[in-house]
C-alpha cells in the first residue's frame, strides 16, 4: 500500500485516498477478460491512451453509417453492492448500450467503459470488468478500453457506478426504422430476463422501504431469493436481432427500457401509423406482480416504469412471422406475436396496450 504521507511529511495523492498501485493491480487482473472480447479489427491492448479499431474493415460497406450510444445501469448497482456480487452488472451495462445500437440494424463493433469507485478494490473492479467482457462476447463486440476512477470523499469506500459507450455500423440502405413500417406488419415480442436495468428506484422503494423485504429473503413465487431475482442480468439481444435481419425483412426494433413498452415502441412508429399490442398474449413474470402488489402500484404506472416481461420488440411483415419466430426459437429466445400495425386515425399516441395480461 502507498504511504499516507510523502517522505518529507507533506500531503500526497495516497493521503487523499487515491491508491495508484491498487489501480494498476486492477488493470492487471482485468486484462485476461478484456482479451476474450477481441475482434480482428482491434489493435494493441490495454494500457494505451485510446483503444484502436481498424476502420479499413468498413471498406466492405458501400455507405457505412456509424451508430453510437451511451448508458449506465442506474440504481441496480446498489443491489450488486449490497449483495457483494460484482460479475453480473457488466452484462447489464453492455445490454443497455449495445441493444440500443442494434435497434437501427447496426452490428456492434466496440465498447469502452467507465467505472467510478470510492476506493479501488482490485478484485472487485476486475469482477466488474469480467462481467462487461462477458457481455461484449454475447453482443459480438470488442471491449477496447475504459477508465477506472477513484473518488474518495465523493463516494463511500464500497460505492461504485458504471457507464459505457459503444459504436456499431450499418449499411445505409439497411438502416431500420419508422420509414420501413407498413400497415399490417406484425409486432413480435421477445421475453425479458426480468426487470433488466430500469425502474430500480421504484422497485427498491416499494420492496425495501414500503414492504420491508430483504435481499436474502426467499420468495416462493420467485423460486429464489429476492436479491437473486433483482440481480438477474439484462438479456443481451444484439446477435438475436442481427440474426433476424439476415433471415427476415425486419422493419424496425424497439428496445424496451425506461418509459416502458408503449412509449419505447412508439419511438419507431411513423406518425401516420399506430401499434396495437395485446396484453393477453403473455403473462408478465412474478417479479412484476410482486412489485405491483407490494406497493399498490397501478398497472399504468408499472407499465410506464418496467418492461413487464418484454425486453425487445421487432416489427416484421406479416408473412415473415413464422420465420422470425423460428429464428428466435433456434437461438433460445422466447418470442410471440404481441400485436400489429394499423392506421393511426385520431389516436393520440403511436402505440397502445389493450386487453388484460394472461394469467
Tab-separated table of C-alpha atoms in Angstrom:
chain	number	residue	atom	x	y	z
A	1	UNK	CA	0.000	0.000	0.000
A	2	UNK	CA	1.086	3.581	-0.592
A	3	UNK	CA	2.103	5.580	2.452
A	4	UNK	CA	-0.351	8.196	3.678
A	5	UNK	CA	2.241	10.973	3.636
A	6	UNK	CA	5.203	11.752	1.437
A	7	UNK	CA	8.764	11.277	2.648
A	8	UNK	CA	9.001	14.864	3.892
A	9	UNK	CA	5.717	14.683	5.747
A	10	UNK	CA	3.761	16.636	3.101
A	11	UNK	CA	0.463	15.783	1.511
A	12	UNK	CA	0.282	13.002	-1.070
A	13	UNK	CA	-2.219	11.510	-3.510
A	14	UNK	CA	-2.395	8.399	-1.309
A	15	UNK	CA	-3.134	10.563	1.732
A	16	UNK	CA	-6.071	11.998	-0.195
A	17	UNK	CA	-7.402	8.474	-0.641
A	18	UNK	CA	-6.279	7.542	-4.159
A	19	UNK	CA	-4.271	4.322	-4.417
A	20	UNK	CA	-2.486	4.221	-7.782
A	21	UNK	CA	-0.903	0.854	-7.041
A	22	UNK	CA	-4.326	-0.699	-6.434
A	23	UNK	CA	-5.487	0.740	-9.741
A	24	UNK	CA	-2.524	-0.824	-11.524
A	25	UNK	CA	-3.304	-4.159	-9.878
A	26	UNK	CA	-6.910	-3.937	-11.074
A	27	UNK	CA	-5.722	-3.396	-14.661
A	28	UNK	CA	-3.538	-6.489	-14.492
A	29	UNK	CA	-6.423	-8.590	-13.178
A	30	UNK	CA	-8.836	-7.448	-15.894
A	31	UNK	CA	-6.521	-7.986	-18.873
A	32	UNK	CA	-7.408	-11.645	-19.370
A	33	UNK	CA	-11.107	-10.829	-19.559
A	34	UNK	CA	-10.695	-7.943	-21.977
A	35	UNK	CA	-8.595	-10.190	-24.231
A	36	UNK	CA	-11.555	-12.557	-24.618
A	37	UNK	CA	-13.557	-9.801	-26.358
A	38	UNK	CA	-11.038	-9.014	-29.076
A	39	UNK	CA	-12.099	-8.843	-32.700
A	40	UNK	CA	-9.591	-8.995	-35.571
A	41	UNK	CA	-10.023	-5.244	-36.133
A	42	UNK	CA	-8.736	-4.339	-32.675
A	43	UNK	CA	-5.128	-3.151	-32.461
A	44	UNK	CA	-2.998	-3.179	-29.337
A	45	UNK	CA	-4.195	-3.931	-25.838
A	46	UNK	CA	-4.887	-2.282	-22.510
A	47	UNK	CA	-2.555	0.451	-21.347
A	48	UNK	CA	-2.737	2.938	-24.201
A	49	UNK	CA	-4.441	6.289	-24.030
A	50	UNK	CA	-7.034	5.216	-26.603
A	51	UNK	CA	-8.454	1.982	-27.937
A	52	UNK	CA	-7.700	1.364	-31.607
A	53	UNK	CA	-10.069	-0.196	-34.145
A	54	UNK	CA	-9.019	-0.769	-37.754
A	55	UNK	CA	-11.613	1.192	-39.756
A	56	UNK	CA	-10.415	-0.340	-43.036
A	57	UNK	CA	-12.773	-3.193	-42.103
A	58	UNK	CA	-15.595	-0.836	-43.082
A	59	UNK	CA	-14.450	-0.760	-46.724
A	60	UNK	CA	-16.771	-3.658	-47.447
A	61	UNK	CA	-19.679	-1.286	-46.846
A	62	UNK	CA	-20.817	0.950	-49.699
A	63	UNK	CA	-22.078	3.650	-47.331
A	64	UNK	CA	-21.341	2.713	-43.718
A	65	UNK	CA	-23.275	4.560	-41.045
A	66	UNK	CA	-21.768	4.567	-37.564
A	67	UNK	CA	-24.242	4.192	-34.690
A	68	UNK	CA	-23.251	5.194	-31.165
A	69	UNK	CA	-24.891	5.005	-27.763
A	70	UNK	CA	-24.013	5.529	-24.117
A	71	UNK	CA	-25.753	4.424	-20.943
A	72	UNK	CA	-25.408	3.099	-17.413
A	73	UNK	CA	-27.393	0.652	-15.307
A	74	UNK	CA	-28.980	3.045	-12.826
A	75	UNK	CA	-29.544	2.152	-9.201
A	76	UNK	CA	-29.253	-1.577	-9.906
A	77	UNK	CA	-25.620	-1.077	-8.854
A	78	UNK	CA	-26.910	-0.691	-5.303
A	79	UNK	CA	-28.217	-4.271	-5.403
A	80	UNK	CA	-24.834	-5.542	-6.595
A	81	UNK	CA	-23.043	-3.595	-3.870
A	82	UNK	CA	-25.341	-4.811	-1.107
A	83	UNK	CA	-25.092	-8.425	-2.255
A	84	UNK	CA	-21.346	-8.272	-2.850
A	85	UNK	CA	-21.807	-9.684	-6.356
A	86	UNK	CA	-19.914	-7.727	-8.995
A	87	UNK	CA	-19.509	-10.012	-12.022
A	88	UNK	CA	-23.029	-9.665	-13.482
A	89	UNK	CA	-23.621	-5.904	-13.529
A	90	UNK	CA	-21.408	-5.667	-16.629
A	91	UNK	CA	-23.898	-7.769	-18.602
A	92	UNK	CA	-26.469	-5.112	-17.788
A	93	UNK	CA	-24.183	-2.352	-18.997
A	94	UNK	CA	-23.460	-3.999	-22.341
A	95	UNK	CA	-27.146	-4.741	-22.877
A	96	UNK	CA	-28.194	-1.164	-22.203
A	97	UNK	CA	-25.672	0.182	-24.705
A	98	UNK	CA	-25.496	-2.417	-27.463
A	99	UNK	CA	-29.179	-3.271	-27.573
A	100	UNK	CA	-29.826	0.417	-28.279
A	101	UNK	CA	-27.318	0.302	-31.127
A	102	UNK	CA	-28.779	-2.803	-32.759
A	103	UNK	CA	-32.245	-1.211	-32.908
A	104	UNK	CA	-31.283	0.555	-36.142
A	105	UNK	CA	-29.868	-2.676	-37.564
A	106	UNK	CA	-26.261	-1.848	-36.710
A	107	UNK	CA	-23.689	-4.517	-35.909
A	108	UNK	CA	-21.964	-3.779	-32.568
A	109	UNK	CA	-18.244	-3.137	-33.103
A	110	UNK	CA	-16.605	-1.938	-29.920
A	111	UNK	CA	-17.261	-0.521	-26.484
A	112	UNK	CA	-15.492	1.409	-23.732
A	113	UNK	CA	-16.419	1.514	-20.055
A	114	UNK	CA	-16.153	3.922	-17.140
A	115	UNK	CA	-16.059	2.573	-13.594
A	116	UNK	CA	-16.139	5.060	-10.724
A	117	UNK	CA	-15.407	3.814	-7.206
A	118	UNK	CA	-14.948	5.269	-3.760
A	119	UNK	CA	-11.968	3.002	-3.182
A	120	UNK	CA	-10.215	0.689	-5.626
A	121	UNK	CA	-10.550	-2.931	-4.576
A	122	UNK	CA	-8.650	-4.597	-7.441
A	123	UNK	CA	-10.535	-7.899	-7.349
A	124	UNK	CA	-13.865	-6.095	-7.255
A	125	UNK	CA	-13.012	-3.879	-10.225
A	126	UNK	CA	-11.729	-6.906	-12.133
A	127	UNK	CA	-15.013	-8.732	-11.438
A	128	UNK	CA	-16.980	-5.805	-12.843
A	129	UNK	CA	-14.822	-5.794	-15.982
A	130	UNK	CA	-15.192	-9.581	-16.239
A	131	UNK	CA	-18.965	-9.088	-16.489
A	132	UNK	CA	-18.560	-6.345	-19.085
A	133	UNK	CA	-16.228	-8.549	-21.134
A	134	UNK	CA	-18.624	-11.488	-20.967
A	135	UNK	CA	-21.421	-9.180	-22.088
A	136	UNK	CA	-19.335	-7.940	-25.010
A	137	UNK	CA	-18.802	-11.534	-26.143
A	138	UNK	CA	-22.582	-12.085	-26.044
A	139	UNK	CA	-23.095	-8.881	-28.057
A	140	UNK	CA	-20.341	-9.682	-30.561
A	141	UNK	CA	-18.347	-6.527	-29.847
A	142	UNK	CA	-14.854	-5.783	-28.552
A	143	UNK	CA	-14.016	-4.052	-25.287
A	144	UNK	CA	-11.252	-1.728	-26.463
A	145	UNK	CA	-10.604	0.242	-23.306
A	146	UNK	CA	-12.018	2.094	-20.357
A	147	UNK	CA	-11.342	4.127	-17.258
A	148	UNK	CA	-11.391	3.304	-13.568
A	149	UNK	CA	-11.664	6.424	-11.413
A	150	UNK	CA	-11.214	6.527	-7.645
A	151	UNK	CA	-13.263	9.280	-5.966
A	152	UNK	CA	-12.655	9.191	-2.196
A	153	UNK	CA	-14.766	11.651	-0.275
A	154	UNK	CA	-17.331	11.751	-3.045
A	155	UNK	CA	-18.237	8.045	-2.873
A	156	UNK	CA	-18.056	5.711	0.109
A	157	UNK	CA	-15.358	3.005	0.135
A	158	UNK	CA	-17.788	0.369	-1.192
A	159	UNK	CA	-19.777	2.617	-3.537
A	160	UNK	CA	-19.391	2.431	-7.303
A	161	UNK	CA	-21.092	3.268	-10.575
A	162	UNK	CA	-20.605	2.103	-14.150
A	163	UNK	CA	-21.249	3.604	-17.565
A	164	UNK	CA	-20.284	2.719	-21.089
A	165	UNK	CA	-20.287	3.883	-24.681
A	166	UNK	CA	-20.448	1.778	-27.806
A	167	UNK	CA	-20.191	2.026	-31.579
A	168	UNK	CA	-21.759	-0.058	-34.322
A	169	UNK	CA	-22.115	0.067	-38.104
A	170	UNK	CA	-24.952	-0.451	-40.564
A	171	UNK	CA	-25.162	-0.182	-44.339
A	172	UNK	CA	-27.175	2.937	-45.188
A	173	UNK	CA	-29.718	1.077	-47.300
A	174	UNK	CA	-30.220	-1.465	-44.468
A	175	UNK	CA	-30.997	1.164	-41.825
A	176	UNK	CA	-34.077	0.139	-39.861
A	177	UNK	CA	-36.722	2.478	-38.524
A	178	UNK	CA	-40.132	4.120	-38.991
A	179	UNK	CA	-39.764	4.616	-42.759
A	180	UNK	CA	-39.932	0.860	-43.317
A	181	UNK	CA	-43.043	0.111	-41.249
A	182	UNK	CA	-46.305	-0.611	-43.075
A	183	UNK	CA	-49.932	-1.243	-42.117
A	184	UNK	CA	-50.463	-4.910	-41.352
A	185	UNK	CA	-46.958	-5.509	-40.025
A	186	UNK	CA	-46.752	-7.787	-37.004
A	187	UNK	CA	-45.214	-6.794	-33.689
A	188	UNK	CA	-43.097	-9.630	-32.294
A	189	UNK	CA	-42.236	-9.528	-28.602
A	190	UNK	CA	-39.081	-11.055	-27.127
A	191	UNK	CA	-39.194	-12.083	-23.479
A	192	UNK	CA	-37.103	-10.224	-20.946
A	193	UNK	CA	-34.995	-11.999	-18.342
A	194	UNK	CA	-36.709	-9.985	-15.613
A	195	UNK	CA	-36.590	-6.347	-14.601
A	196	UNK	CA	-33.461	-5.725	-16.704
A	197	UNK	CA	-31.923	-2.368	-15.673
A	198	UNK	CA	-34.758	0.108	-15.427
A	199	UNK	CA	-37.139	1.141	-12.697
A	200	UNK	CA	-34.950	0.118	-9.764
A	201	UNK	CA	-35.608	3.345	-7.896
A	202	UNK	CA	-39.307	2.392	-7.814
A	203	UNK	CA	-38.552	-1.279	-7.146
A	204	UNK	CA	-36.184	-0.531	-4.248
A	205	UNK	CA	-38.627	1.967	-2.726
A	206	UNK	CA	-41.543	-0.456	-2.956
A	207	UNK	CA	-39.860	-3.682	-1.860
A	208	UNK	CA	-37.433	-2.360	0.760
A	209	UNK	CA	-38.885	0.889	2.123
A	210	UNK	CA	-42.583	0.066	1.924
A	211	UNK	CA	-42.791	-3.728	2.095
A	212	UNK	CA	-39.767	-4.177	4.377
A	213	UNK	CA	-38.367	-7.067	2.349
A	214	UNK	CA	-34.717	-8.110	2.422
A	215	UNK	CA	-32.327	-9.256	-0.290
A	216	UNK	CA	-31.755	-12.639	1.346
A	217	UNK	CA	-35.476	-13.287	1.740
A	218	UNK	CA	-36.650	-16.432	-0.050
A	219	UNK	CA	-39.703	-15.559	-2.157
A	220	UNK	CA	-41.820	-18.572	-3.051
A	221	UNK	CA	-43.362	-17.134	-6.212
A	222	UNK	CA	-39.898	-16.192	-7.498
A	223	UNK	CA	-38.365	-19.561	-6.660
A	224	UNK	CA	-35.245	-17.882	-5.255
A	225	UNK	CA	-34.173	-15.037	-3.012
A	226	UNK	CA	-35.266	-11.511	-3.758
A	227	UNK	CA	-31.651	-10.452	-4.253
A	228	UNK	CA	-31.021	-13.155	-6.837
A	229	UNK	CA	-34.090	-12.038	-8.755
A	230	UNK	CA	-33.191	-8.359	-8.654
A	231	UNK	CA	-29.635	-9.050	-9.796
A	232	UNK	CA	-30.681	-11.204	-12.774
A	233	UNK	CA	-28.659	-9.798	-15.717
A	234	UNK	CA	-30.345	-7.910	-18.527
A	235	UNK	CA	-30.769	-10.060	-21.614
A	236	UNK	CA	-28.496	-9.087	-24.498
A	237	UNK	CA	-30.430	-9.296	-27.779
A	238	UNK	CA	-27.844	-7.872	-30.189
A	239	UNK	CA	-26.922	-11.082	-32.009
A	240	UNK	CA	-30.530	-12.313	-31.922
A	241	UNK	CA	-31.689	-9.132	-33.655
A	242	UNK	CA	-28.904	-9.352	-36.236
A	243	UNK	CA	-29.957	-12.937	-36.941
A	244	UNK	CA	-33.466	-11.655	-37.678
A	245	UNK	CA	-32.093	-9.110	-40.140
A	246	UNK	CA	-30.458	-11.980	-42.042
A	247	UNK	CA	-33.484	-14.292	-42.150
A	248	UNK	CA	-36.391	-11.844	-42.431
A	249	UNK	CA	-37.214	-8.407	-43.782
A	250	UNK	CA	-37.264	-6.732	-40.367
A	251	UNK	CA	-38.660	-3.215	-40.487
A	252	UNK	CA	-37.809	-1.973	-37.001
A	253	UNK	CA	-36.734	-2.938	-33.494
A	254	UNK	CA	-37.612	-1.300	-30.191
A	255	UNK	CA	-35.523	-1.781	-27.036
A	256	UNK	CA	-37.895	-1.723	-24.068
A	257	UNK	CA	-36.135	0.314	-21.393
A	258	UNK	CA	-37.058	3.355	-19.297
A	259	UNK	CA	-40.538	4.587	-20.146
A	260	UNK	CA	-41.965	1.137	-20.683
A	261	UNK	CA	-43.254	-0.833	-23.627
A	262	UNK	CA	-45.735	1.548	-25.238
A	263	UNK	CA	-43.511	4.635	-25.066
A	264	UNK	CA	-40.456	2.871	-26.471
A	265	UNK	CA	-42.394	1.154	-29.234
A	266	UNK	CA	-43.955	4.495	-30.215
A	267	UNK	CA	-40.445	5.859	-30.879
A	268	UNK	CA	-40.137	3.702	-34.014
A	269	UNK	CA	-43.711	4.068	-35.314
A	270	UNK	CA	-44.282	6.615	-38.125
A	271	UNK	CA	-46.660	9.492	-37.472
A	272	UNK	CA	-49.449	8.098	-39.655
A	273	UNK	CA	-49.466	4.601	-38.165
A	274	UNK	CA	-50.251	3.028	-34.807
A	275	UNK	CA	-49.059	-0.066	-32.928
A	276	UNK	CA	-51.660	-2.059	-31.014
A	277	UNK	CA	-50.217	-4.545	-28.514
A	278	UNK	CA	-52.455	-7.129	-26.855
A	279	UNK	CA	-51.577	-7.794	-23.214
A	280	UNK	CA	-53.385	-11.147	-23.314
A	281	UNK	CA	-50.597	-12.630	-25.468
A	282	UNK	CA	-48.280	-13.003	-22.481
A	283	UNK	CA	-48.086	-13.159	-18.697
A	284	UNK	CA	-45.523	-10.882	-17.015
A	285	UNK	CA	-43.147	-12.658	-14.624
A	286	UNK	CA	-43.814	-12.923	-10.911
A	287	UNK	CA	-41.485	-10.045	-10.041
A	288	UNK	CA	-43.746	-7.562	-11.810
A	289	UNK	CA	-46.802	-8.739	-9.878
A	290	UNK	CA	-44.804	-8.637	-6.648
A	291	UNK	CA	-43.785	-5.003	-7.189
A	292	UNK	CA	-47.328	-4.041	-8.123
A	293	UNK	CA	-48.920	-5.670	-5.094
A	294	UNK	CA	-46.261	-4.690	-2.562
A	295	UNK	CA	-46.504	-1.025	-3.457
A	296	UNK	CA	-50.119	-0.937	-4.616
A	297	UNK	CA	-48.716	0.426	-7.857
A	298	UNK	CA	-51.345	0.939	-10.532
A	299	UNK	CA	-50.929	-1.023	-13.755
A	300	UNK	CA	-50.367	2.033	-15.923
A	301	UNK	CA	-47.646	3.258	-13.570
A	302	UNK	CA	-45.949	-0.146	-13.683
A	303	UNK	CA	-46.134	-0.130	-17.482
A	304	UNK	CA	-44.566	3.331	-17.652
A	305	UNK	CA	-41.654	2.189	-15.498
A	306	UNK	CA	-40.970	-1.526	-16.068
A	307	UNK	CA	-40.688	-3.729	-19.162
A	308	UNK	CA	-43.462	-6.075	-17.948
A	309	UNK	CA	-41.735	-9.129	-19.379
A	310	UNK	CA	-40.793	-7.810	-22.832
A	311	UNK	CA	-37.211	-6.688	-23.444
A	312	UNK	CA	-37.157	-6.166	-27.208
A	313	UNK	CA	-39.763	-5.902	-29.966
A	314	UNK	CA	-39.438	-6.429	-33.702
A	315	UNK	CA	-41.777	-5.129	-36.371
A	316	UNK	CA	-41.860	-7.533	-39.317
A	317	UNK	CA	-44.104	-8.122	-42.338
A	318	UNK	CA	-46.989	-10.463	-41.526
A	319	UNK	CA	-45.670	-13.071	-43.962
A	320	UNK	CA	-42.300	-13.132	-42.136
A	321	UNK	CA	-43.705	-14.014	-38.723
A	322	UNK	CA	-43.142	-17.768	-38.917
A	323	UNK	CA	-39.518	-17.367	-39.988
A	324	UNK	CA	-38.923	-14.711	-37.338
A	325	UNK	CA	-40.310	-16.871	-34.545
A	326	UNK	CA	-38.371	-19.907	-35.781
A	327	UNK	CA	-35.138	-17.893	-35.929
A	328	UNK	CA	-35.581	-16.676	-32.373
A	329	UNK	CA	-36.589	-20.116	-31.118
A	330	UNK	CA	-33.425	-21.586	-32.622
A	331	UNK	CA	-31.458	-19.023	-30.607
A	332	UNK	CA	-33.283	-19.834	-27.377
A	333	UNK	CA	-35.327	-16.629	-27.296
A	334	UNK	CA	-38.935	-16.923	-26.151
A	335	UNK	CA	-40.946	-14.806	-28.620
A	336	UNK	CA	-44.523	-14.379	-29.764
A	337	UNK	CA	-46.775	-12.149	-31.877
A	338	UNK	CA	-47.988	-9.461	-29.495
A	339	UNK	CA	-49.689	-7.002	-31.825
A	340	UNK	CA	-49.969	-5.334	-35.203
A	341	UNK	CA	-49.552	-2.047	-37.015
A	342	UNK	CA	-52.718	-0.200	-38.010
A	343	UNK	CA	-53.709	3.184	-39.404
A	344	UNK	CA	-53.339	5.848	-36.740
A	345	UNK	CA	-56.596	7.675	-37.342
A	346	UNK	CA	-57.373	10.076	-34.487
A	347	UNK	CA	-55.329	8.201	-31.879
A	348	UNK	CA	-53.149	10.487	-29.788
A	349	UNK	CA	-50.235	8.107	-29.295
A	350	UNK	CA	-48.145	5.904	-31.560
A	351	UNK	CA	-48.581	2.730	-29.504
A	352	UNK	CA	-51.128	1.376	-27.042
A	353	UNK	CA	-51.629	-1.720	-24.892
A	354	UNK	CA	-55.061	-3.359	-24.924
A	355	UNK	CA	-56.752	-6.197	-23.040
A	356	UNK	CA	-55.616	-7.876	-19.828
A	357	UNK	CA	-52.482	-9.895	-19.183
A	358	UNK	CA	-52.723	-13.659	-19.412
A	359	UNK	CA	-52.751	-15.423	-16.056
